[in-house]
């Protein structure tokens, strides 16, 4: 059995403005650094992170003396033409409104499709399940909201947005040796 912790990175400027921030490599806000430092996070044995600055910074704040593995395929979705724009910036455009109703078939113009993004996240996480499922270790991931929602939606079902976290929040869950997922809890 293995335990997993999914922590959403601290808040960035784009997050504060409720923008689509995927491949934009933003740093954390000063207030986010303060919030992360005062919060208590679970002890972990292994740490894995997205390569983007906001995740690396979050790693170094929460687990300052711990080595981590950078996983390129745990980047947030490439939002293409919608990158660094908010819903309010886009709400009056026909293409954006069509995009919102496409569901799983949606493709961000000049970016990733939702389907490709979700498949990339699950495939990458499966690699770590196979590595650690029999280790009796706790593996921590500092990643993006969309990555967390994609993986948890795939394994725990429900609605994709059921797994949305605020910046700095986390989920814990366990995976048995035979890859059964259970005990999903939001961090307190």
PDB file of C-alpha atoms in Angstrom:
ATOM      1  CA  UNK A   1       0.000   0.000   0.000  1.00  0.00           C
ATOM      2  CA  UNK A   2       1.069   3.556  -0.671  1.00  0.00           C
ATOM      3  CA  UNK A   3      -0.289   6.880   0.502  1.00  0.00           C
ATOM      4  CA  UNK A   4      -0.438   9.933  -1.717  1.00  0.00           C
ATOM      5  CA  UNK A   5      -0.690  13.646  -0.989  1.00  0.00           C
ATOM      6  CA  UNK A   6      -1.717  16.057  -3.770  1.00  0.00           C
ATOM      7  CA  UNK A   7      -0.951  19.672  -2.864  1.00  0.00           C
ATOM      8  CA  UNK A   8      -2.021  22.522  -5.099  1.00  0.00           C
ATOM      9  CA  UNK A   9       0.723  25.138  -5.446  1.00  0.00           C
ATOM     10  CA  UNK A  10       0.459  28.521  -3.722  1.00  0.00           C
ATOM     11  CA  UNK A  11      -1.360  31.458  -5.289  1.00  0.00           C
ATOM     12  CA  UNK A  12       0.085  33.499  -8.160  1.00  0.00           C
ATOM     13  CA  UNK A  13      -0.888  36.872  -9.588  1.00  0.00           C
ATOM     14  CA  UNK A  14      -2.847  35.197 -12.390  1.00  0.00           C
ATOM     15  CA  UNK A  15      -4.648  32.954  -9.887  1.00  0.00           C
ATOM     16  CA  UNK A  16      -5.640  36.024  -7.863  1.00  0.00           C
ATOM     17  CA  UNK A  17      -7.157  37.543 -11.017  1.00  0.00           C
ATOM     18  CA  UNK A  18      -8.907  34.246 -11.849  1.00  0.00           C
ATOM     19  CA  UNK A  19      -7.080  33.886 -15.147  1.00  0.00           C
ATOM     20  CA  UNK A  20      -6.351  30.720 -17.106  1.00  0.00           C
ATOM     21  CA  UNK A  21      -2.772  30.135 -15.978  1.00  0.00           C
ATOM     22  CA  UNK A  22      -1.355  26.990 -17.529  1.00  0.00           C
ATOM     23  CA  UNK A  23       2.053  27.252 -19.158  1.00  0.00           C
ATOM     24  CA  UNK A  24       2.664  30.836 -17.995  1.00  0.00           C
ATOM     25  CA  UNK A  25       5.543  30.398 -15.557  1.00  0.00           C
ATOM     26  CA  UNK A  26       4.504  32.691 -12.706  1.00  0.00           C
ATOM     27  CA  UNK A  27       6.046  32.941  -9.246  1.00  0.00           C
ATOM     28  CA  UNK A  28       4.072  32.949  -6.003  1.00  0.00           C
ATOM     29  CA  UNK A  29       2.596  36.064  -4.466  1.00  0.00           C
ATOM     30  CA  UNK A  30       4.266  37.236  -1.233  1.00  0.00           C
ATOM     31  CA  UNK A  31       1.013  36.606   0.635  1.00  0.00           C
ATOM     32  CA  UNK A  32       0.963  33.022  -0.694  1.00  0.00           C
ATOM     33  CA  UNK A  33       4.459  32.421   0.652  1.00  0.00           C
ATOM     34  CA  UNK A  34       3.319  33.625   4.068  1.00  0.00           C
ATOM     35  CA  UNK A  35       0.211  31.383   3.973  1.00  0.00           C
ATOM     36  CA  UNK A  36       2.191  28.299   2.943  1.00  0.00           C
ATOM     37  CA  UNK A  37       4.723  28.825   5.745  1.00  0.00           C
ATOM     38  CA  UNK A  38       2.068  28.982   8.456  1.00  0.00           C
ATOM     39  CA  UNK A  39       0.140  25.899   7.259  1.00  0.00           C
ATOM     40  CA  UNK A  40       0.996  22.369   8.459  1.00  0.00           C
ATOM     41  CA  UNK A  41       1.318  19.756   5.710  1.00  0.00           C
ATOM     42  CA  UNK A  42       1.565  15.957   5.982  1.00  0.00           C
ATOM     43  CA  UNK A  43       4.936  14.278   6.359  1.00  0.00           C
ATOM     44  CA  UNK A  44       6.031  12.600   3.156  1.00  0.00           C
ATOM     45  CA  UNK A  45       8.834  10.284   2.087  1.00  0.00           C
ATOM     46  CA  UNK A  46       9.053  11.166  -1.611  1.00  0.00           C
ATOM     47  CA  UNK A  47       8.347  14.487  -3.328  1.00  0.00           C
ATOM     48  CA  UNK A  48       7.397  15.027  -6.976  1.00  0.00           C
ATOM     49  CA  UNK A  49       6.584  18.350  -8.620  1.00  0.00           C
ATOM     50  CA  UNK A  50       5.665  20.084 -11.838  1.00  0.00           C
ATOM     51  CA  UNK A  51       8.586  21.986 -13.416  1.00  0.00           C
ATOM     52  CA  UNK A  52       6.818  25.349 -13.257  1.00  0.00           C
ATOM     53  CA  UNK A  53       8.141  27.989 -10.838  1.00  0.00           C
ATOM     54  CA  UNK A  54       4.999  28.172  -8.732  1.00  0.00           C
ATOM     55  CA  UNK A  55       5.261  24.468  -7.901  1.00  0.00           C
ATOM     56  CA  UNK A  56       9.027  24.481  -7.351  1.00  0.00           C
ATOM     57  CA  UNK A  57       8.671  27.459  -4.989  1.00  0.00           C
ATOM     58  CA  UNK A  58       5.857  25.712  -3.123  1.00  0.00           C
ATOM     59  CA  UNK A  59       8.053  22.593  -2.720  1.00  0.00           C
ATOM     60  CA  UNK A  60      10.909  24.619  -1.326  1.00  0.00           C
ATOM     61  CA  UNK A  61       8.644  26.423   1.147  1.00  0.00           C
ATOM     62  CA  UNK A  62       6.670  23.438   2.442  1.00  0.00           C
ATOM     63  CA  UNK A  63       9.488  20.868   2.369  1.00  0.00           C
ATOM     64  CA  UNK A  64      12.630  23.061   2.483  1.00  0.00           C
ATOM     65  CA  UNK A  65      15.220  20.348   3.069  1.00  0.00           C
ATOM     66  CA  UNK A  66      13.776  17.672   0.863  1.00  0.00           C
ATOM     67  CA  UNK A  67      14.969  16.553  -2.549  1.00  0.00           C
ATOM     68  CA  UNK A  68      12.310  16.411  -5.220  1.00  0.00           C
ATOM     69  CA  UNK A  69      11.773  14.930  -8.642  1.00  0.00           C
ATOM     70  CA  UNK A  70      10.655  17.309 -11.390  1.00  0.00           C
ATOM     71  CA  UNK A  71       8.066  15.678 -13.657  1.00  0.00           C
ATOM     72  CA  UNK A  72       7.619  17.509 -16.966  1.00  0.00           C
ATOM     73  CA  UNK A  73       4.306  15.789 -17.746  1.00  0.00           C
ATOM     74  CA  UNK A  74       2.630  17.166 -14.619  1.00  0.00           C
ATOM     75  CA  UNK A  75       2.493  20.703 -16.037  1.00  0.00           C
ATOM     76  CA  UNK A  76      -0.870  22.414 -16.073  1.00  0.00           C
ATOM     77  CA  UNK A  77      -2.921  22.400 -19.267  1.00  0.00           C
ATOM     78  CA  UNK A  78      -1.752  24.530 -22.179  1.00  0.00           C
ATOM     79  CA  UNK A  79      -4.676  26.942 -22.503  1.00  0.00           C
ATOM     80  CA  UNK A  80      -3.453  28.256 -25.866  1.00  0.00           C
ATOM     81  CA  UNK A  81      -5.169  31.483 -26.903  1.00  0.00           C
ATOM     82  CA  UNK A  82      -6.992  31.621 -23.552  1.00  0.00           C
ATOM     83  CA  UNK A  83      -3.741  31.591 -21.563  1.00  0.00           C
ATOM     84  CA  UNK A  84      -3.476  34.457 -19.078  1.00  0.00           C
ATOM     85  CA  UNK A  85      -7.053  35.589 -19.793  1.00  0.00           C
ATOM     86  CA  UNK A  86     -10.063  35.397 -17.496  1.00  0.00           C
ATOM     87  CA  UNK A  87     -13.600  34.243 -18.156  1.00  0.00           C
ATOM     88  CA  UNK A  88     -14.622  37.921 -18.115  1.00  0.00           C
ATOM     89  CA  UNK A  89     -12.013  38.698 -20.786  1.00  0.00           C
ATOM     90  CA  UNK A  90     -13.420  35.969 -23.030  1.00  0.00           C
ATOM     91  CA  UNK A  91     -17.130  35.731 -22.213  1.00  0.00           C
ATOM     92  CA  UNK A  92     -18.300  37.856 -25.145  1.00  0.00           C
ATOM     93  CA  UNK A  93     -16.413  35.931 -27.832  1.00  0.00           C
ATOM     94  CA  UNK A  94     -18.303  33.385 -29.895  1.00  0.00           C
ATOM     95  CA  UNK A  95     -15.439  30.864 -30.016  1.00  0.00           C
ATOM     96  CA  UNK A  96     -15.071  30.856 -26.225  1.00  0.00           C
ATOM     97  CA  UNK A  97     -18.794  30.344 -25.678  1.00  0.00           C
ATOM     98  CA  UNK A  98     -18.753  27.435 -28.135  1.00  0.00           C
ATOM     99  CA  UNK A  99     -15.712  26.030 -26.345  1.00  0.00           C
ATOM    100  CA  UNK A 100     -17.543  26.054 -22.996  1.00  0.00           C
ATOM    101  CA  UNK A 101     -20.246  23.731 -24.346  1.00  0.00           C
ATOM    102  CA  UNK A 102     -17.947  21.180 -25.980  1.00  0.00           C
ATOM    103  CA  UNK A 103     -17.235  19.261 -22.749  1.00  0.00           C
ATOM    104  CA  UNK A 104     -14.647  16.486 -23.118  1.00  0.00           C
ATOM    105  CA  UNK A 105     -14.261  17.307 -26.818  1.00  0.00           C
ATOM    106  CA  UNK A 106     -13.087  20.855 -26.125  1.00  0.00           C
ATOM    107  CA  UNK A 107      -9.742  21.969 -27.509  1.00  0.00           C
ATOM    108  CA  UNK A 108      -8.124  25.185 -26.342  1.00  0.00           C
ATOM    109  CA  UNK A 109      -7.369  27.129 -29.559  1.00  0.00           C
ATOM    110  CA  UNK A 110      -3.623  26.705 -30.214  1.00  0.00           C
ATOM    111  CA  UNK A 111      -3.389  24.697 -26.980  1.00  0.00           C
ATOM    112  CA  UNK A 112      -4.191  21.251 -25.625  1.00  0.00           C
ATOM    113  CA  UNK A 113      -7.455  19.380 -25.831  1.00  0.00           C
ATOM    114  CA  UNK A 114      -9.070  18.543 -22.523  1.00  0.00           C
ATOM    115  CA  UNK A 115      -8.921  14.880 -23.438  1.00  0.00           C
ATOM    116  CA  UNK A 116      -5.172  14.999 -24.204  1.00  0.00           C
ATOM    117  CA  UNK A 117      -4.491  16.898 -21.000  1.00  0.00           C
ATOM    118  CA  UNK A 118      -6.417  14.473 -18.793  1.00  0.00           C
ATOM    119  CA  UNK A 119      -4.832  11.440 -20.469  1.00  0.00           C
ATOM    120  CA  UNK A 120      -1.352  12.938 -19.967  1.00  0.00           C
ATOM    121  CA  UNK A 121      -2.007  13.516 -16.266  1.00  0.00           C
ATOM    122  CA  UNK A 122      -3.400  10.033 -15.604  1.00  0.00           C
ATOM    123  CA  UNK A 123      -0.675   8.287 -17.625  1.00  0.00           C
ATOM    124  CA  UNK A 124       2.033  10.156 -15.721  1.00  0.00           C
ATOM    125  CA  UNK A 125       0.479   9.434 -12.330  1.00  0.00           C
ATOM    126  CA  UNK A 126       0.154   5.738 -13.254  1.00  0.00           C
ATOM    127  CA  UNK A 127       3.932   5.643 -13.628  1.00  0.00           C
ATOM    128  CA  UNK A 128       4.269   6.647  -9.967  1.00  0.00           C
ATOM    129  CA  UNK A 129       1.591   4.211  -8.822  1.00  0.00           C
ATOM    130  CA  UNK A 130       3.590   1.401 -10.407  1.00  0.00           C
ATOM    131  CA  UNK A 131       6.801   2.642  -8.809  1.00  0.00           C
ATOM    132  CA  UNK A 132       5.492   3.054  -5.280  1.00  0.00           C
ATOM    133  CA  UNK A 133       2.297   1.022  -4.736  1.00  0.00           C
ATOM    134  CA  UNK A 134       4.105  -1.656  -2.707  1.00  0.00           C
ATOM    135  CA  UNK A 135       6.460   0.715  -0.903  1.00  0.00           C
ATOM    136  CA  UNK A 136       4.439   1.631   2.202  1.00  0.00           C
ATOM    137  CA  UNK A 137       5.629   5.184   1.633  1.00  0.00           C
ATOM    138  CA  UNK A 138       3.843   8.506   1.441  1.00  0.00           C
ATOM    139  CA  UNK A 139       4.412  10.219  -1.881  1.00  0.00           C
ATOM    140  CA  UNK A 140       3.727  13.933  -2.131  1.00  0.00           C
ATOM    141  CA  UNK A 141       2.951  15.793  -5.331  1.00  0.00           C
ATOM    142  CA  UNK A 142       3.014  19.563  -5.609  1.00  0.00           C
ATOM    143  CA  UNK A 143       1.062  20.191  -8.756  1.00  0.00           C
ATOM    144  CA  UNK A 144      -1.657  22.248 -10.426  1.00  0.00           C
ATOM    145  CA  UNK A 145      -5.395  22.345  -9.844  1.00  0.00           C
ATOM    146  CA  UNK A 146      -6.254  20.946 -13.270  1.00  0.00           C
ATOM    147  CA  UNK A 147      -3.797  18.078 -12.848  1.00  0.00           C
ATOM    148  CA  UNK A 148      -5.290  17.178  -9.461  1.00  0.00           C
ATOM    149  CA  UNK A 149      -8.861  17.322 -10.786  1.00  0.00           C
ATOM    150  CA  UNK A 150      -7.965  15.192 -13.824  1.00  0.00           C
ATOM    151  CA  UNK A 151      -6.363  12.399 -11.811  1.00  0.00           C
ATOM    152  CA  UNK A 152      -8.889  12.283  -8.986  1.00  0.00           C
ATOM    153  CA  UNK A 153     -11.852  12.467 -11.366  1.00  0.00           C
ATOM    154  CA  UNK A 154     -10.453   9.495 -13.274  1.00  0.00           C
ATOM    155  CA  UNK A 155      -9.989   7.329 -10.171  1.00  0.00           C
ATOM    156  CA  UNK A 156     -12.789   8.483  -7.873  1.00  0.00           C
ATOM    157  CA  UNK A 157     -15.423   9.486 -10.509  1.00  0.00           C
ATOM    158  CA  UNK A 158     -18.038  12.130  -9.689  1.00  0.00           C
ATOM    159  CA  UNK A 159     -17.837  15.531 -11.356  1.00  0.00           C
ATOM    160  CA  UNK A 160     -14.489  16.900 -12.523  1.00  0.00           C
ATOM    161  CA  UNK A 161     -14.960  20.070 -10.467  1.00  0.00           C
ATOM    162  CA  UNK A 162     -15.729  18.089  -7.295  1.00  0.00           C
ATOM    163  CA  UNK A 163     -11.944  17.928  -6.841  1.00  0.00           C
ATOM    164  CA  UNK A 164     -11.196  21.623  -7.187  1.00  0.00           C
ATOM    165  CA  UNK A 165      -8.861  22.941  -4.470  1.00  0.00           C
ATOM    166  CA  UNK A 166      -7.888  26.421  -3.425  1.00  0.00           C
ATOM    167  CA  UNK A 167      -4.215  27.256  -3.709  1.00  0.00           C
ATOM    168  CA  UNK A 168      -2.200  25.596  -0.937  1.00  0.00           C
ATOM    169  CA  UNK A 169      -4.897  23.018  -0.085  1.00  0.00           C
ATOM    170  CA  UNK A 170      -4.365  19.288  -0.410  1.00  0.00           C
ATOM    171  CA  UNK A 171      -5.927  15.842  -0.716  1.00  0.00           C
ATOM    172  CA  UNK A 172      -4.714  12.580   0.781  1.00  0.00           C
ATOM    173  CA  UNK A 173      -5.637   9.076  -0.377  1.00  0.00           C
ATOM    174  CA  UNK A 174      -4.298   5.542  -0.450  1.00  0.00           C
ATOM    175  CA  UNK A 175      -3.672   2.980  -3.170  1.00  0.00           C
ATOM    176  CA  UNK A 176      -3.504  -0.726  -2.365  1.00  0.00           C
ATOM    177  CA  UNK A 177      -1.014  -3.128  -3.919  1.00  0.00           C
ATOM    178  CA  UNK A 178      -3.759  -4.256  -6.306  1.00  0.00           C
ATOM    179  CA  UNK A 179      -4.412  -0.610  -7.282  1.00  0.00           C
ATOM    180  CA  UNK A 180      -7.652   0.019  -5.436  1.00  0.00           C
ATOM    181  CA  UNK A 181      -8.087   3.669  -4.486  1.00  0.00           C
ATOM    182  CA  UNK A 182      -9.646   4.621  -1.174  1.00  0.00           C
ATOM    183  CA  UNK A 183      -9.850   7.014   1.756  1.00  0.00           C
ATOM    184  CA  UNK A 184      -9.845  10.288  -0.185  1.00  0.00           C
ATOM    185  CA  UNK A 185      -9.794  13.228   2.235  1.00  0.00           C
ATOM    186  CA  UNK A 186      -9.263  16.924   1.858  1.00  0.00           C
ATOM    187  CA  UNK A 187      -6.520  18.303   4.102  1.00  0.00           C
ATOM    188  CA  UNK A 188      -7.468  20.321   7.120  1.00  0.00           C
TER     189      UNK A 188
END
